[in-house]
Tab-separated table of C-alpha atoms and ligand atoms in Angstrom:
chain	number	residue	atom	x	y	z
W	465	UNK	CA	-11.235	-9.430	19.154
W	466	UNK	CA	-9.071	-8.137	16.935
W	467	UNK	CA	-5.796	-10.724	16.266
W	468	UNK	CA	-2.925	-9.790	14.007
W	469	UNK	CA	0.549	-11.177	13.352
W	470	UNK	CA	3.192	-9.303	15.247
W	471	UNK	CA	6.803	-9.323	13.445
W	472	UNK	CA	8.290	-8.633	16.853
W	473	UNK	CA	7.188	-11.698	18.339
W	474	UNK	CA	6.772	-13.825	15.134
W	475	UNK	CA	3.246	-14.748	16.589
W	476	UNK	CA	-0.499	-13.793	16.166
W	477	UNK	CA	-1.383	-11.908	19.335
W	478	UNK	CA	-4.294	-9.819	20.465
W	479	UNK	CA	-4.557	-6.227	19.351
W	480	UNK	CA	-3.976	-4.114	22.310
W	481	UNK	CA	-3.974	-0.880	21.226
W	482	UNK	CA	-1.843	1.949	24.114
W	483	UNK	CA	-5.682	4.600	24.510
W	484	UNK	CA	-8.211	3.403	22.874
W	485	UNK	CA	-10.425	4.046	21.349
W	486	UNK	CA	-7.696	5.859	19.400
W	487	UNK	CA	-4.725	4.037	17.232
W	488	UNK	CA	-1.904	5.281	16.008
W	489	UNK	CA	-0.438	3.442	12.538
W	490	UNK	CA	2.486	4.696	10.724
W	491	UNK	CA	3.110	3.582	7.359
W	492	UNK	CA	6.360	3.985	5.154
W	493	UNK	CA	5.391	6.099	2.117
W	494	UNK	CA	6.762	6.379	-1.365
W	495	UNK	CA	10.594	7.915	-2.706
W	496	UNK	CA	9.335	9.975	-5.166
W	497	UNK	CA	11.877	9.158	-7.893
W	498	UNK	CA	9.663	6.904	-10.387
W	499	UNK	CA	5.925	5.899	-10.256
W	500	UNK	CA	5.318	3.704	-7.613
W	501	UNK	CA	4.738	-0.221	-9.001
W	502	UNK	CA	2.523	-2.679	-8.484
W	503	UNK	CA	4.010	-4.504	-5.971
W	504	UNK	CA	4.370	-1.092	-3.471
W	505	UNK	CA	-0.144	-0.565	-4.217
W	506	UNK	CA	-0.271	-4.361	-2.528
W	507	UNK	CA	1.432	-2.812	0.517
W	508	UNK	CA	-0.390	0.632	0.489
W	509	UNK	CA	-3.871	-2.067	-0.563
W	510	UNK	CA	-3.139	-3.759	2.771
W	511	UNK	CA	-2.155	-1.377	4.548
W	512	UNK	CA	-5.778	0.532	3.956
W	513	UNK	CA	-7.556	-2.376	4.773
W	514	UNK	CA	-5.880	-2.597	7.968
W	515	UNK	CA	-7.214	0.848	9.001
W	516	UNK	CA	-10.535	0.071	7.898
W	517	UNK	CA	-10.288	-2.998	10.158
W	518	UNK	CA	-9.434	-1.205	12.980
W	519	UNK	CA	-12.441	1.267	11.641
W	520	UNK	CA	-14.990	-1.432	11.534
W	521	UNK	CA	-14.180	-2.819	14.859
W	522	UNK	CA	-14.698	0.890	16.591
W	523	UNK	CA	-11.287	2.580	16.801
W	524	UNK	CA	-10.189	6.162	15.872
W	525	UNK	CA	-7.007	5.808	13.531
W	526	UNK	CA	-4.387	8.565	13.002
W	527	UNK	CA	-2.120	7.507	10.453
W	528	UNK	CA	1.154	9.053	8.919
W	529	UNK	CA	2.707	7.988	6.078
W	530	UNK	CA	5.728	9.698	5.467
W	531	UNK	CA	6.768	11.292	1.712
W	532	UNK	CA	10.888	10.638	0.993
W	533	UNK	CA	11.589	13.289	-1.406
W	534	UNK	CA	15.066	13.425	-0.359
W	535	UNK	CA	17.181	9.984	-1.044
W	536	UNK	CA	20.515	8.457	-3.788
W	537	UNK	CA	17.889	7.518	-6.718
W	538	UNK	CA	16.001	11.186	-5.952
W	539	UNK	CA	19.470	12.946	-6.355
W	540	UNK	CA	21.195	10.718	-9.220
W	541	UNK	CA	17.203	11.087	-11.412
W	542	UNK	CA	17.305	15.117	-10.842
W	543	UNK	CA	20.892	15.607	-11.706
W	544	UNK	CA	20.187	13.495	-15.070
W	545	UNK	CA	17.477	15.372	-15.746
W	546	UNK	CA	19.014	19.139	-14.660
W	547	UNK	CA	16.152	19.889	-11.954
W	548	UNK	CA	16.235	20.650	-8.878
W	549	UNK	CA	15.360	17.995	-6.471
W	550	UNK	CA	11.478	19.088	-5.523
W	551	UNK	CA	10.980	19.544	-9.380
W	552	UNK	CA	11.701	16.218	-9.958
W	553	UNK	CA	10.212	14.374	-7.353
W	554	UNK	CA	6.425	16.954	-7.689
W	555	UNK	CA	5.370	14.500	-10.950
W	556	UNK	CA	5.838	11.198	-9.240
W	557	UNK	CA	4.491	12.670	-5.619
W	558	UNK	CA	0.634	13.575	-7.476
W	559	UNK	CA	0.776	10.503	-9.730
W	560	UNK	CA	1.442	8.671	-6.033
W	561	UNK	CA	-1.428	10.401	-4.746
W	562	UNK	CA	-3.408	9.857	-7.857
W	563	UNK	CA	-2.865	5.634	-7.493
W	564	UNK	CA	-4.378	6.175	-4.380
W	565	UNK	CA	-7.234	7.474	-4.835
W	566	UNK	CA	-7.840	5.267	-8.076
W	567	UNK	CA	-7.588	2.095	-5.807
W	568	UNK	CA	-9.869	3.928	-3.113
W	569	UNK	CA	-7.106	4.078	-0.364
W	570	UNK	CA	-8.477	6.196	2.468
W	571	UNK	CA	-6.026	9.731	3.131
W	572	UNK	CA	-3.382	8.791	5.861
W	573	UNK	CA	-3.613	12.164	8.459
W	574	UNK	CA	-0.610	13.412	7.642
W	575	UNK	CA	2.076	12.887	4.771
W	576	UNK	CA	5.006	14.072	6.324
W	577	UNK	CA	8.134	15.138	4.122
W	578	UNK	CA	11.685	14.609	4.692
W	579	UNK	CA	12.804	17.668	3.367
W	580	UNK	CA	10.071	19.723	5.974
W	581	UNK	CA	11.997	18.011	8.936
W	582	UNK	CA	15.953	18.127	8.180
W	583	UNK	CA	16.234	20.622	11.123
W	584	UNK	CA	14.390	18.046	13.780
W	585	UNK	CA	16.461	14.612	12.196
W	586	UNK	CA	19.737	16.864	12.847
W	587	UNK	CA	18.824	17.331	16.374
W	588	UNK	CA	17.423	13.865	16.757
W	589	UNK	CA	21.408	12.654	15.631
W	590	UNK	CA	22.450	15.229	17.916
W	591	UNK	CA	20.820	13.190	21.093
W	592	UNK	CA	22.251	9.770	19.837
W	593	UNK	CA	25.728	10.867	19.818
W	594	UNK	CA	25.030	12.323	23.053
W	595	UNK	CA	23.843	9.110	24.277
W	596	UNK	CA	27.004	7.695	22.705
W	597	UNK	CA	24.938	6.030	20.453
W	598	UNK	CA	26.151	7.403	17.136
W	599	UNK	CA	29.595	8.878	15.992
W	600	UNK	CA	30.941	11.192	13.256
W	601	UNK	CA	33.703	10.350	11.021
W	602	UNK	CA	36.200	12.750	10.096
W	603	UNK	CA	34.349	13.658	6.430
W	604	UNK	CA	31.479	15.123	8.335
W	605	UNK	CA	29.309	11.641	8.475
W	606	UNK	CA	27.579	10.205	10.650
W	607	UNK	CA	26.753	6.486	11.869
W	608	UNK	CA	24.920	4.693	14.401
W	609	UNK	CA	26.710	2.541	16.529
W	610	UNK	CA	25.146	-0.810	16.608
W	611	UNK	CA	27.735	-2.542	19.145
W	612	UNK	CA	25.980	-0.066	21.477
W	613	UNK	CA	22.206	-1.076	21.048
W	614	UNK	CA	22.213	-4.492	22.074
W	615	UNK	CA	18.720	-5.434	20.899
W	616	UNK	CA	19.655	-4.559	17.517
W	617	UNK	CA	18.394	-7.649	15.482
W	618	UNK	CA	15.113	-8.496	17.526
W	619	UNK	CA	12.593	-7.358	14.580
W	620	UNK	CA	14.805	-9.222	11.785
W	621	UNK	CA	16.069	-12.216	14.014
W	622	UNK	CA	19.519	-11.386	13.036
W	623	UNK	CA	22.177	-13.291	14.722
W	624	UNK	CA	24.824	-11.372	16.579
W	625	UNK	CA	27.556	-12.896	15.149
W	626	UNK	CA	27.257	-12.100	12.005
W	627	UNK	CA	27.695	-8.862	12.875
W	628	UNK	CA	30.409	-6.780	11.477
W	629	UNK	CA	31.380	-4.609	14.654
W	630	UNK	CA	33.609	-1.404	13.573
W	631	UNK	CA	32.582	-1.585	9.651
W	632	UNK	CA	30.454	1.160	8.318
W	633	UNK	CA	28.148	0.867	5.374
W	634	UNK	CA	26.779	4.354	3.591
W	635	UNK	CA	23.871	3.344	1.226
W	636	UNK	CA	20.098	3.736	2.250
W	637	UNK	CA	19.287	0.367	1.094
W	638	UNK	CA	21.693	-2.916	1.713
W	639	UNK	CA	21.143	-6.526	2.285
W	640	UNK	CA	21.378	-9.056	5.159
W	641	UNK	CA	24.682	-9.478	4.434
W	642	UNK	CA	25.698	-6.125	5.288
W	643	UNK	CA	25.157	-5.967	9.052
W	644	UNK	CA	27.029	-2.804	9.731
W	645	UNK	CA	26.898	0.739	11.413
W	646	UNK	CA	25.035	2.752	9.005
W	647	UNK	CA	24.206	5.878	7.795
W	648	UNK	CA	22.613	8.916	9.876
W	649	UNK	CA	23.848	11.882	8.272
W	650	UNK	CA	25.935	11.722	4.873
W	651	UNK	CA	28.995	14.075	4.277
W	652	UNK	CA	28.061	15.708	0.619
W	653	UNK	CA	30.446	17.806	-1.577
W	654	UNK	CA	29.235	21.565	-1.545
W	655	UNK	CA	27.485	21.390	-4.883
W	656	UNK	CA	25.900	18.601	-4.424
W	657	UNK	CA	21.675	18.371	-2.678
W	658	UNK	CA	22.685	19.047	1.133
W	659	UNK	CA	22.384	20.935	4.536
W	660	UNK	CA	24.518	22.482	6.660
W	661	UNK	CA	24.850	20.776	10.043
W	662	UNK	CA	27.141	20.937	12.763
W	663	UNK	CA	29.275	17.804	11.254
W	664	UNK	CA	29.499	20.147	8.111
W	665	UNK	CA	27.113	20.067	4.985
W	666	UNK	CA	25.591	17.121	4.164
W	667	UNK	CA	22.178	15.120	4.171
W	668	UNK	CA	19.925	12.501	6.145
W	669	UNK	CA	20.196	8.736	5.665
W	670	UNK	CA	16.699	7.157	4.921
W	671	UNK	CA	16.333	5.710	7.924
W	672	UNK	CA	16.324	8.763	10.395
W	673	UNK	CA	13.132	10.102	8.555
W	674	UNK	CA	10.934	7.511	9.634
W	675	UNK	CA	11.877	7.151	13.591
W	676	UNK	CA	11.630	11.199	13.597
W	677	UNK	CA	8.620	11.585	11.379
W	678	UNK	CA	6.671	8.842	13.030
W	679	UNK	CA	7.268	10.475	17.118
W	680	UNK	CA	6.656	13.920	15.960
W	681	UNK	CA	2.923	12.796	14.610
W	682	UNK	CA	2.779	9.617	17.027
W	683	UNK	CA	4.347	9.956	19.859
W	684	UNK	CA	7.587	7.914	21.214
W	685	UNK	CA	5.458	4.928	21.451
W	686	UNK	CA	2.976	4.116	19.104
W	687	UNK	CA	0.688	1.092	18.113
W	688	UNK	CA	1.223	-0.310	14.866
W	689	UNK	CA	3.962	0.183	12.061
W	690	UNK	CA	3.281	-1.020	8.686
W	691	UNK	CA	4.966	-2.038	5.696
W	692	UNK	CA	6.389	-4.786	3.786
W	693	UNK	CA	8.963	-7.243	3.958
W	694	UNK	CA	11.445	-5.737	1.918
W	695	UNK	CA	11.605	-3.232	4.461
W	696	UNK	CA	12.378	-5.584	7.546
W	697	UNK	CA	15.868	-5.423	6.876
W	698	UNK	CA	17.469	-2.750	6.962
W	699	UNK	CA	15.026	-0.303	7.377
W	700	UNK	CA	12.547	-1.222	9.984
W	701	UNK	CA	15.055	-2.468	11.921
W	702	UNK	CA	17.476	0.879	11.674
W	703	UNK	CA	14.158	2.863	12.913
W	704	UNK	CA	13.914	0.818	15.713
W	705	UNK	CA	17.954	1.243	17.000
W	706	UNK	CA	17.447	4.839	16.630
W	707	UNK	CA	14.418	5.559	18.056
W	708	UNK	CA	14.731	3.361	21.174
W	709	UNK	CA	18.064	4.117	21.324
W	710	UNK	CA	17.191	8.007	22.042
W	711	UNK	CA	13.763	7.469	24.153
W	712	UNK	CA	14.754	4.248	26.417
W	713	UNK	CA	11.054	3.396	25.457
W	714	UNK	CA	9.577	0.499	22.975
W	715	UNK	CA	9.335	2.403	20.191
W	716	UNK	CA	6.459	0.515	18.388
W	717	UNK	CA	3.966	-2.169	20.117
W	718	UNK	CA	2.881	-4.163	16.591
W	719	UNK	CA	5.049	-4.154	13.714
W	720	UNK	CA	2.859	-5.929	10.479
W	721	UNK	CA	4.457	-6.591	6.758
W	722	UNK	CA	2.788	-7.205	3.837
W	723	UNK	CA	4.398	-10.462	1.784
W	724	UNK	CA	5.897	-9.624	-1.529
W	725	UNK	CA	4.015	-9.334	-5.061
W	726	UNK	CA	4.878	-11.900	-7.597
W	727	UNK	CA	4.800	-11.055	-11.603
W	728	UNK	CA	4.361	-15.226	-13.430
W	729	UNK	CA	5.927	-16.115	-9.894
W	730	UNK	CA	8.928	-14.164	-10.128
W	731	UNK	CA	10.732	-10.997	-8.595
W	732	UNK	CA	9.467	-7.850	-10.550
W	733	UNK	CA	12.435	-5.768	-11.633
W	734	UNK	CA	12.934	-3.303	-14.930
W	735	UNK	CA	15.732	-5.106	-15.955
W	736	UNK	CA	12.998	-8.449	-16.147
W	737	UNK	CA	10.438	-6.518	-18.345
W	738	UNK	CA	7.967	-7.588	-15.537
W	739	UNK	CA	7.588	-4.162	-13.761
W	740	UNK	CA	4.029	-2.881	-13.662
W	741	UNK	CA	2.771	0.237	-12.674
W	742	UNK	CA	-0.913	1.380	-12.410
W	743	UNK	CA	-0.961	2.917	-15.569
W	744	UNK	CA	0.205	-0.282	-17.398
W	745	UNK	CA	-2.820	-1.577	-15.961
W	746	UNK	CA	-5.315	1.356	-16.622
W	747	UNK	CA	-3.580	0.861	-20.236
W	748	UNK	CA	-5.011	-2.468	-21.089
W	749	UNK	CA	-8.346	-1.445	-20.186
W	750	UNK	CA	-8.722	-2.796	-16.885
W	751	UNK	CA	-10.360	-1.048	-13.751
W	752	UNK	CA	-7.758	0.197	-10.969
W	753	UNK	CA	-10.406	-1.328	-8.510
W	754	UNK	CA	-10.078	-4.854	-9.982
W	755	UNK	CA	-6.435	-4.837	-8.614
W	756	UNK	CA	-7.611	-3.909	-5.680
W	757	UNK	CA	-10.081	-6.842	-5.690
W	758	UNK	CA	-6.935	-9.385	-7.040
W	759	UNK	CA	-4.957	-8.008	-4.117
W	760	UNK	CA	-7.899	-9.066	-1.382
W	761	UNK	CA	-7.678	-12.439	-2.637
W	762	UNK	CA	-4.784	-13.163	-1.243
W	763	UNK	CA	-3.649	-13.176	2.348
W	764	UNK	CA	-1.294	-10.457	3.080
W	765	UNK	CA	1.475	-12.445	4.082
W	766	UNK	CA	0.931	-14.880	1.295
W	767	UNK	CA	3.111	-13.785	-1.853
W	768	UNK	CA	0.478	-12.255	-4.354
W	769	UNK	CA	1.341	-13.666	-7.654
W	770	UNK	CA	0.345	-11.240	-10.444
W	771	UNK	CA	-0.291	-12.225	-14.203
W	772	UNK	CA	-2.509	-10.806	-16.462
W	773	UNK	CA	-4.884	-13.877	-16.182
W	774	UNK	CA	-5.472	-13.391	-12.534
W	775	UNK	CA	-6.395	-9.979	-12.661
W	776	UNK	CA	-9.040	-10.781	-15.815
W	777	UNK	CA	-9.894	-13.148	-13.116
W	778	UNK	CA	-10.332	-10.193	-10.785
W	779	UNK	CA	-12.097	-7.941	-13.409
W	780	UNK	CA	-14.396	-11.017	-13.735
W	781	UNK	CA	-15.425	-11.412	-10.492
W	782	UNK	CA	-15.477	-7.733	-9.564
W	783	UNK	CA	-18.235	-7.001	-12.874
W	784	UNK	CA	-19.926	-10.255	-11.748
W	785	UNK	CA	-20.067	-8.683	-8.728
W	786	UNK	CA	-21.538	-5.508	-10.075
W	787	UNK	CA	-24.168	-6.763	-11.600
W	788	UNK	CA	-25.556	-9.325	-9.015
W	789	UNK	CA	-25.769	-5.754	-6.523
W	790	UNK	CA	-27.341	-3.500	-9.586
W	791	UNK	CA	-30.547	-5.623	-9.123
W	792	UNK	CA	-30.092	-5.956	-5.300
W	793	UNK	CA	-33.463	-3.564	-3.274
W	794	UNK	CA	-33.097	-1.336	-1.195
W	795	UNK	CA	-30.985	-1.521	1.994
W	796	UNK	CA	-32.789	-2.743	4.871
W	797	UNK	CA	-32.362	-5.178	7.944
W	798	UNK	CA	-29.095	-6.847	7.415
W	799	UNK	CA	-28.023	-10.271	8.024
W	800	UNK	CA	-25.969	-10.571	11.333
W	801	UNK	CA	-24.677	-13.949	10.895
W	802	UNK	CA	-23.034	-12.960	7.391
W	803	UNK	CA	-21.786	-9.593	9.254
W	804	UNK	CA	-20.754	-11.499	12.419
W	805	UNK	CA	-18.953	-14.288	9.905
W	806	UNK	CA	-17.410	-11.361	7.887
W	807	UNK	CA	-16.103	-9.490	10.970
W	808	UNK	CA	-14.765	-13.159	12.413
W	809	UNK	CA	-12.781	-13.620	9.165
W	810	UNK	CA	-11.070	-9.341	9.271
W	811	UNK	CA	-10.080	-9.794	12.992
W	812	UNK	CA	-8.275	-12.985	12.134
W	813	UNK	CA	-5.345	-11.308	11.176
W	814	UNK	CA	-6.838	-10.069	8.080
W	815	UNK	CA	-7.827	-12.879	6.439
W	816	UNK	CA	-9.620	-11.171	3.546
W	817	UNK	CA	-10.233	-14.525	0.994
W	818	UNK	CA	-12.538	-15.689	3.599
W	819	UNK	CA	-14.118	-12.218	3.804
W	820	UNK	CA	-14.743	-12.559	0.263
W	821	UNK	CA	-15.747	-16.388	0.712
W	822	UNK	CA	-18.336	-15.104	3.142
W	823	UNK	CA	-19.788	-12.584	0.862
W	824	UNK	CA	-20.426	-14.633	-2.168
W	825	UNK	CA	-21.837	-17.034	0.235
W	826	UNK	CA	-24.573	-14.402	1.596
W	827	UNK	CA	-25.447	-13.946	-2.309
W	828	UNK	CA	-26.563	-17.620	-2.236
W	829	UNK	CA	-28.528	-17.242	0.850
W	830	UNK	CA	-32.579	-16.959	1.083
W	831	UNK	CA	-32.241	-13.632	2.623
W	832	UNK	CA	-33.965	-10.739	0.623
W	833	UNK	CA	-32.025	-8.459	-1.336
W	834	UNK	CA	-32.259	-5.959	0.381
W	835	UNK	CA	-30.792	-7.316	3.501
W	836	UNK	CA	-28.110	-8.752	1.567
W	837	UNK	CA	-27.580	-4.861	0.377
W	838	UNK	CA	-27.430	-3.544	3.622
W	839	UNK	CA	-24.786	-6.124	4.750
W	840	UNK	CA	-22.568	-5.479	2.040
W	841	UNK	CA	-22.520	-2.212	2.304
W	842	UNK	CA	-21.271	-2.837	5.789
W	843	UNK	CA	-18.626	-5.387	4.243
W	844	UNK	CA	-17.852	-2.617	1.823
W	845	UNK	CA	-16.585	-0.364	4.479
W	846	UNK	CA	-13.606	-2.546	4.390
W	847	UNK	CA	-13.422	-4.130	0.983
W	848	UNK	CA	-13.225	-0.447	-0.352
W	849	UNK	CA	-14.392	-1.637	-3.942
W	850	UNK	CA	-17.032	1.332	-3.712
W	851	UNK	CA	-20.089	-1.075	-4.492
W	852	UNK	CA	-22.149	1.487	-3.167
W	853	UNK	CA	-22.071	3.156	-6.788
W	854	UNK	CA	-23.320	0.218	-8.308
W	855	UNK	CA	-25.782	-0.903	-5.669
W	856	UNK	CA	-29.468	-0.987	-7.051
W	857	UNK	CA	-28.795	0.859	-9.928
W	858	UNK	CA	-30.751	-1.329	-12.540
W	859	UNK	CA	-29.981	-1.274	-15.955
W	860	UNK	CA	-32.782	-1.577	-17.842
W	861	UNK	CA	-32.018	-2.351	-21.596
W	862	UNK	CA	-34.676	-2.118	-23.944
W	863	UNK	CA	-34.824	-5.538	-25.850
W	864	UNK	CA	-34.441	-3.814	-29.261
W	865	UNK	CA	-30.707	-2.711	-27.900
W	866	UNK	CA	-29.923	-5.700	-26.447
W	867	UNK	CA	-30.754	-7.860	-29.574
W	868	UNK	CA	-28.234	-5.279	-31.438
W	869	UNK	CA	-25.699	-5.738	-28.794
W	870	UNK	CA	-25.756	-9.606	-29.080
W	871	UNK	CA	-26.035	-9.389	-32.704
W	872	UNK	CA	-22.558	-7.121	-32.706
W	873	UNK	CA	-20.725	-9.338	-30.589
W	874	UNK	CA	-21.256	-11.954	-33.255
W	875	UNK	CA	-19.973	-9.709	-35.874
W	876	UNK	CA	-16.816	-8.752	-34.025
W	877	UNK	CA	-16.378	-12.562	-33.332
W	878	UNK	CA	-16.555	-13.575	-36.725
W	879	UNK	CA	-13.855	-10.373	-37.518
W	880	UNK	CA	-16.398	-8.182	-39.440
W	881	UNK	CA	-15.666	-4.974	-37.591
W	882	UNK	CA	-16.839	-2.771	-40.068
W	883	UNK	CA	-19.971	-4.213	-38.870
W	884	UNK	CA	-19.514	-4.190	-35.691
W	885	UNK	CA	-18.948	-0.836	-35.523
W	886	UNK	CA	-22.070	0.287	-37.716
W	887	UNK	CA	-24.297	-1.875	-34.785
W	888	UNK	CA	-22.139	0.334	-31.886
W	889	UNK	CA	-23.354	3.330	-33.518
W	890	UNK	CA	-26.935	2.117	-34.006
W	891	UNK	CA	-26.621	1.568	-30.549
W	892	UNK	CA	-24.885	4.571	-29.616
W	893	UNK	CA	-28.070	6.607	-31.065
W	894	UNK	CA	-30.835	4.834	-28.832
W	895	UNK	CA	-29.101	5.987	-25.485
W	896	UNK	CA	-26.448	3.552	-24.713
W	897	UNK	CA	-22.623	3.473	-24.897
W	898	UNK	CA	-20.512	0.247	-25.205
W	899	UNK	CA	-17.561	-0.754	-24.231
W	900	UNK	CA	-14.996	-3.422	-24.932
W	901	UNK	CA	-13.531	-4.817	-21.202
W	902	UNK	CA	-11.022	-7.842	-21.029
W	903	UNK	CA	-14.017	-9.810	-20.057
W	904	UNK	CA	-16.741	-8.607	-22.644
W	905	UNK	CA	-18.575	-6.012	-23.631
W	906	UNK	CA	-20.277	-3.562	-21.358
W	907	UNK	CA	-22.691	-0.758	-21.346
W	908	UNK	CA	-20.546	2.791	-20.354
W	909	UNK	CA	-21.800	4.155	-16.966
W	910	UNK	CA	-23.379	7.468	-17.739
D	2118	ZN	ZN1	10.030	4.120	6.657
């Protein structure tokens, strides 16, 4: 049985999902205004592994995850730059799309896009002032009414009296502190990115997106909504207010957040010099799947601290990990108690450091290779570290190139990399390519 820890109740609960066997997860996407960093791949990371849970333990998954290509930091980055909005935001939206497959994240169902569904959000604000949920100002804006929504606080445990009744705040993105009606629909100047609507031109709040992108794909109620805990406040808790506020309904059954991600144990931020995207990564020579192995170590409501030594660490473990499985037979018969252990460890809330645990225990184990294969390959289905490409595939190194390998790495130790380099290209002409890692050199995959 499948147990995860719902931010609605602040408790671990049984997954119940509405029709099985089917699920339906939404997951808040990317604003396409930069390159996504590190910290937002340990949410998307976690958020993949939690559909291939729900995979592994027999349930049909539609996800959305929705694309905000409309938002402040879109509109301030294309006016700086003289393009119009879409032009902009197209370069970050396939390098998004490019992390993703790097780290072997599975395709959500649909990737909704603001900017497809401004004529659906204005009719969604339409209902809410109907309801006399929502009002708009005299500048053609328009805010949500919180006074009126009296459960507005239950995801973020928000205590009513800090609330600022009758005060308005208009940015996407504001703290705690700031417990005010907010944005639906902001008034824009005509020449500015906006829409004509009937409180006069203007464009969506952030918020709106997700409560109208997630129904259309979903339905009103839906099973899980993922994310992190940045997000909590305001955001999760703004789609909530709206979208219950128009249906009457429970608008989502499971709400799970992924912890923050650490860089030397503090906050990442550009202003810090600690702000890390893939390509940083990819840049010192490291494999986008070893993050992906450094973010399974942790639990995903532990904070992931990130340094460069822990994901060496990772690198390690994942080419360690490698070669054990290159010598490993062919799959056959698994070994249930190492599945049944594995699966035990997933459904408890996602507890993927014993998962691992569990694995590099069955390497220890007396059971033949080739059971061993055919279990992880089973495991793999939710790791996602696509051992199946290294599975069984032997290298076989003639001892003449392995004597000129070692003998190179003790030239390049001792700094003689002229060398060095004359033994790579002695090696290079009997067959096989090397390469510097991190953690050592390696023979090229052909
Ligand atoms: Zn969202």
């Amino acid at each position: 049985m499948l147990k995860l820890y719902n931010f609605l109740s602040r408790k671990l609960e049984d997954f119940n999902p509405i029709n099985p066997p089917n699920v339906g997860l939404y997951t808040c996407g990317p604003t396409t205004y930069d390159f996504v960093h590190i910290g937002n791949l340990r949410t998307f990371i976690f958020e993949d592994v939690l559909q291939r849970v729900l995979e592994a333990n027999g349930y049909k998954v539609k996800r959305g995850m929705n694309i905000t290509d409309i938002d402040d930091k879109i509109i301030k980055g294309a006016k700086e730059k003289n393009l119009p909005i879409d032009e902009f935001s197209a370069p970050f939206e396939r390098a998004f799309f490019q992390d993703l497959e790097k780290l072997n994240i599975k395709s959500a169902d649909v990737y909704p896009k603001a900017t497809e569904h401004i004529g659906h959000m204005i009719r969604f604000i339409e209902e809410l002032i109907k309801k006399d949920l929502a009002y708009a100002e005299k500048d053609g804006s328009v805010y949500f009414d919180i006074s009126k929504f009296p459960n507005y606080g239950k995801l973020s445990g928000l205590d009513n009296r800090i609330l600022k009744h009758g005060t308005r705040v208009l940015a996407d993105e504001y703290s705690k502190d700031d417990v005010q009606d907010f944005a639906l629909w902001k008034a824009t100047e005509a020449d500015e990115v906006g829409y004509d609507s009937p409180w006069g031109f203007g464009r969506p709040g952030w918020h709106i997106e997700c409560s109208v992108m997630s129904q259309e794909n979903l339905g009103e109620t839906f099973d899980i909504h993922g994310g992190g805990v940045d997000l909590i406040f305001p955001h999760h808790e703004n789609e909530i207010a709206q979208s219950e506020g128009k249906t009457g309904k429970k608008f989502v059954n499971y709400f799970v957040e992924a912890e923050h991600l650490l860089v030397n144990n503090q906050k990442m931020a550009k202003s810090a010099g600690n702000f890390f995207t893939l390509r940083d990564i990819e840049e010192k020579g490291f494999d986008p799947l070893a993050f992906r192995y450094l973010v399974l170590t942790a639990h995903y409501r532990d904070k992931l601290n990130f340094t460069w030594e822990s994901l060496t660490g990772a690198q390690n473990a994942l080419n360690n990990l490698r070669e054990i499985i290159r010598d490993f037979d062919e799959p056959k018969i698994g070994c249930a108690q190492y599945e049944q252990d594995f699966m035990e460890a997933v459904n408890n809330d996602l507890n993927m450091p014993q998962a691992l645990a569990v694995m590099w225990d069955m390497f220890k184990s007396d059971y033949p290779s080739s059971a061993k294969a055919k279990t992880l390959l089973e495991m793999d289905k939710v790791l996602g570290l696509k051992l199946d490409e290294y599975l069984g595939k032997k290298v076989e190194v003639p001892a003449e190139v392995q004597r000129l390998v070692d003998q190179r790495e003790q030239t390049r130790r001792s700094g003689d990399f002229k060398k060095s380099d004359g033994l790579r290209k002695k090696i290079k002409k009997l067959g096989f390519e090397i390469e510097d890692t991190p953690v050592g050199p390696r023979f090229k995959r052909g």
